[in-house]
Amino acid sequence: MSEPSVNAPRRPSKGERTRARILDSATELFSRSGFNAVSLRDIAAHAGLTHAGLLHHFPGKEAVLIEVLSRRDRIDAQSVFPGIVRPGTPEPGPGERLRRLVGLVARNSGTPGIVGLYAKLSAEATDPGHPAHHYFKERYRVLREEVTVLVEALQAEAGAPARSAPETVARQLLALMDGLQTQWLLEPEAVVMEEVVRDFLRGLGFLPGDGAGGAGVSG
Amino acid sequence: MSEPSVNAPRRPSKGERTRARILDSATELFSRSGFNAVSLRDIAAHAGLTHAGLLHHFPGKEAVLIEVLSRRDRIDAQSVFPGIVRPGTPEPGPGERLRRLVGLVARNSGTPGIVGLYAKLSAEATDPGHPAHHYFKERYRVLREEVTVLVEALQAEAGAPARSAPETVARQLLALMDGLQTQWLLEPEAVVMEEVVRDFLRGLGFLPGDGAGGAGVSG
DNA sequence: GTCTATATCGCGATAGAC
DNA sequence: GTCTATCGCGATATAGAC
């Protein structure tokens, strides 16, 4: 049987290994120097082939970037919303999902290179016709839906009647996280993204206030 | 006497007029087609000179963009925080400044081209060494300070004790506005930036809530 | 001081040989 | 699947015309 079953990892072909090598090289170089400063020739050389050889695996430079970022997206999403990546997987409870989401914000502070790429590409991709346009539209749609569901659950748990529509709060939270990244990238030492996000969530009643402890989401 | 006094508008020199013509052309072309799709040769041709001639007035393409945006910045800032542009000018009251700030968000919905340029440049400019890096650092510093002062005043007016530090709220508001632009640019018909910002401000007690009972979220 | 012409560079992308 | 060769383009530098 050389037919692999759906979930069994099979031996990668040579092409797949080259592709992976290219993505690893691109991730490293993009993270270090950004998108514009890195040429296809740089990536190809780092991966051990020529730029024309690289373009056999990817249609263009931006396609490489999109693949780099969507690979990371998949990893991040899996940690917060496992159901996105593996449909049917049961999501953790709302409190746990929120904890993981804030943890993701904190973890991003360790990879300014990637965060910067994300900020740049998501801005460029607002242009219809940009190769990553549909990817980002879809990304925001999925994230907004997941966060909306999360907010609904948190509002229900919070007890007090919800002041705002869950979709609106979801938009606010995602916008806040994105906008904070820009401020943090400009002045990394002056901003603690995680703290600002926590403060916002506290205002919504999703995290205990800084006085007497509330419902147990400590430390 | 052909000596103009300090504040009297004097006849612009030929160079200054050329410079202004270049900026007008660049604004129009950038707004219509974005940054990457427009070449220096396009801008120069539209302004009636060659691309090398243009480069006698600006060191490079990005310098042109920075000038285009900072010119707009000056106009916008003047409408909300007159004191920034003309030091010593008395600011309007907090309520009025907040009203103008929200009005600016609403007005931005009329110029997606410029908003997009802003989103793209502010992301690119997070890279230290980018020609606009210092401009954006300074821009955020000034905006954050002005908004912090505004938030302090609004918190005092709101009566209830402030839950968050004014600087934090200022960061949140600016981040929210920036992040919303990305979402709006991706799906202009699905987002009403002004409404989401108002909702956020309502949650802070800076705008009147809708009715009393809290259950006012319809639709 | 203002602008043009030209020459050169490195880039992304394509075509076709192997 | 990878190469060499080549194209067109944007960006840049220099020399010099007005």
PDB file of N, CA and C in Angstrom, chain B residues 19 61 68 74 112 144 152 163 188 210:
ATOM      1  N   ARG B  19       7.144  72.204  -6.196  1.00  0.00           N
ATOM      2  CA  ARG B  19       7.014  71.272  -5.079  1.00  0.00           C
ATOM      3  C   ARG B  19       5.545  71.025  -4.738  1.00  0.00           C
ATOM      4  N   LYS B  61      10.917  58.391  -3.410  1.00  0.00           N
ATOM      5  CA  LYS B  61       9.477  58.204  -3.532  1.00  0.00           C
ATOM      6  C   LYS B  61       8.782  58.268  -2.167  1.00  0.00           C
ATOM      7  N   VAL B  68       3.068  64.048   1.640  1.00  0.00           N
ATOM      8  CA  VAL B  68       1.643  64.032   1.327  1.00  0.00           C
ATOM      9  C   VAL B  68       0.825  63.786   2.599  1.00  0.00           C
ATOM     10  N   ARG B  74      -1.533  67.622   9.305  1.00  0.00           N
ATOM     11  CA  ARG B  74      -1.587  68.967   9.848  1.00  0.00           C
ATOM     12  C   ARG B  74      -3.020  69.497   9.793  1.00  0.00           C
ATOM     13  N   PRO B 112     -11.087  56.501   1.358  1.00  0.00           N
ATOM     14  CA  PRO B 112     -10.419  55.213   1.579  1.00  0.00           C
ATOM     15  C   PRO B 112      -8.997  55.184   1.022  1.00  0.00           C
ATOM     16  N   ARG B 144      -0.843  60.783  21.386  1.00  0.00           N
ATOM     17  CA  ARG B 144      -1.102  60.108  22.654  1.00  0.00           C
ATOM     18  C   ARG B 144      -1.180  61.119  23.785  1.00  0.00           C
ATOM     19  N   GLU B 152      -8.264  62.448  30.460  1.00  0.00           N
ATOM     20  CA  GLU B 152      -8.267  62.909  31.851  1.00  0.00           C
ATOM     21  C   GLU B 152      -9.455  63.832  32.106  1.00  0.00           C
ATOM     22  N   ARG B 163     -11.547  53.947  35.963  1.00  0.00           N
ATOM     23  CA  ARG B 163     -11.137  52.566  36.132  1.00  0.00           C
ATOM     24  C   ARG B 163      -9.719  52.334  35.606  1.00  0.00           C
ATOM     25  N   PRO B 188     -15.475  47.510   3.430  1.00  0.00           N
ATOM     26  CA  PRO B 188     -16.025  48.847   3.675  1.00  0.00           C
ATOM     27  C   PRO B 188     -17.504  48.824   4.019  1.00  0.00           C
ATOM     28  N   ASP B 210     -27.374  54.278  25.539  1.00  0.00           N
ATOM     29  CA  ASP B 210     -28.658  54.248  24.854  1.00  0.00           C
ATOM     30  C   ASP B 210     -29.745  53.785  25.820  1.00  0.00           C
TER      31      ASP B 210
END
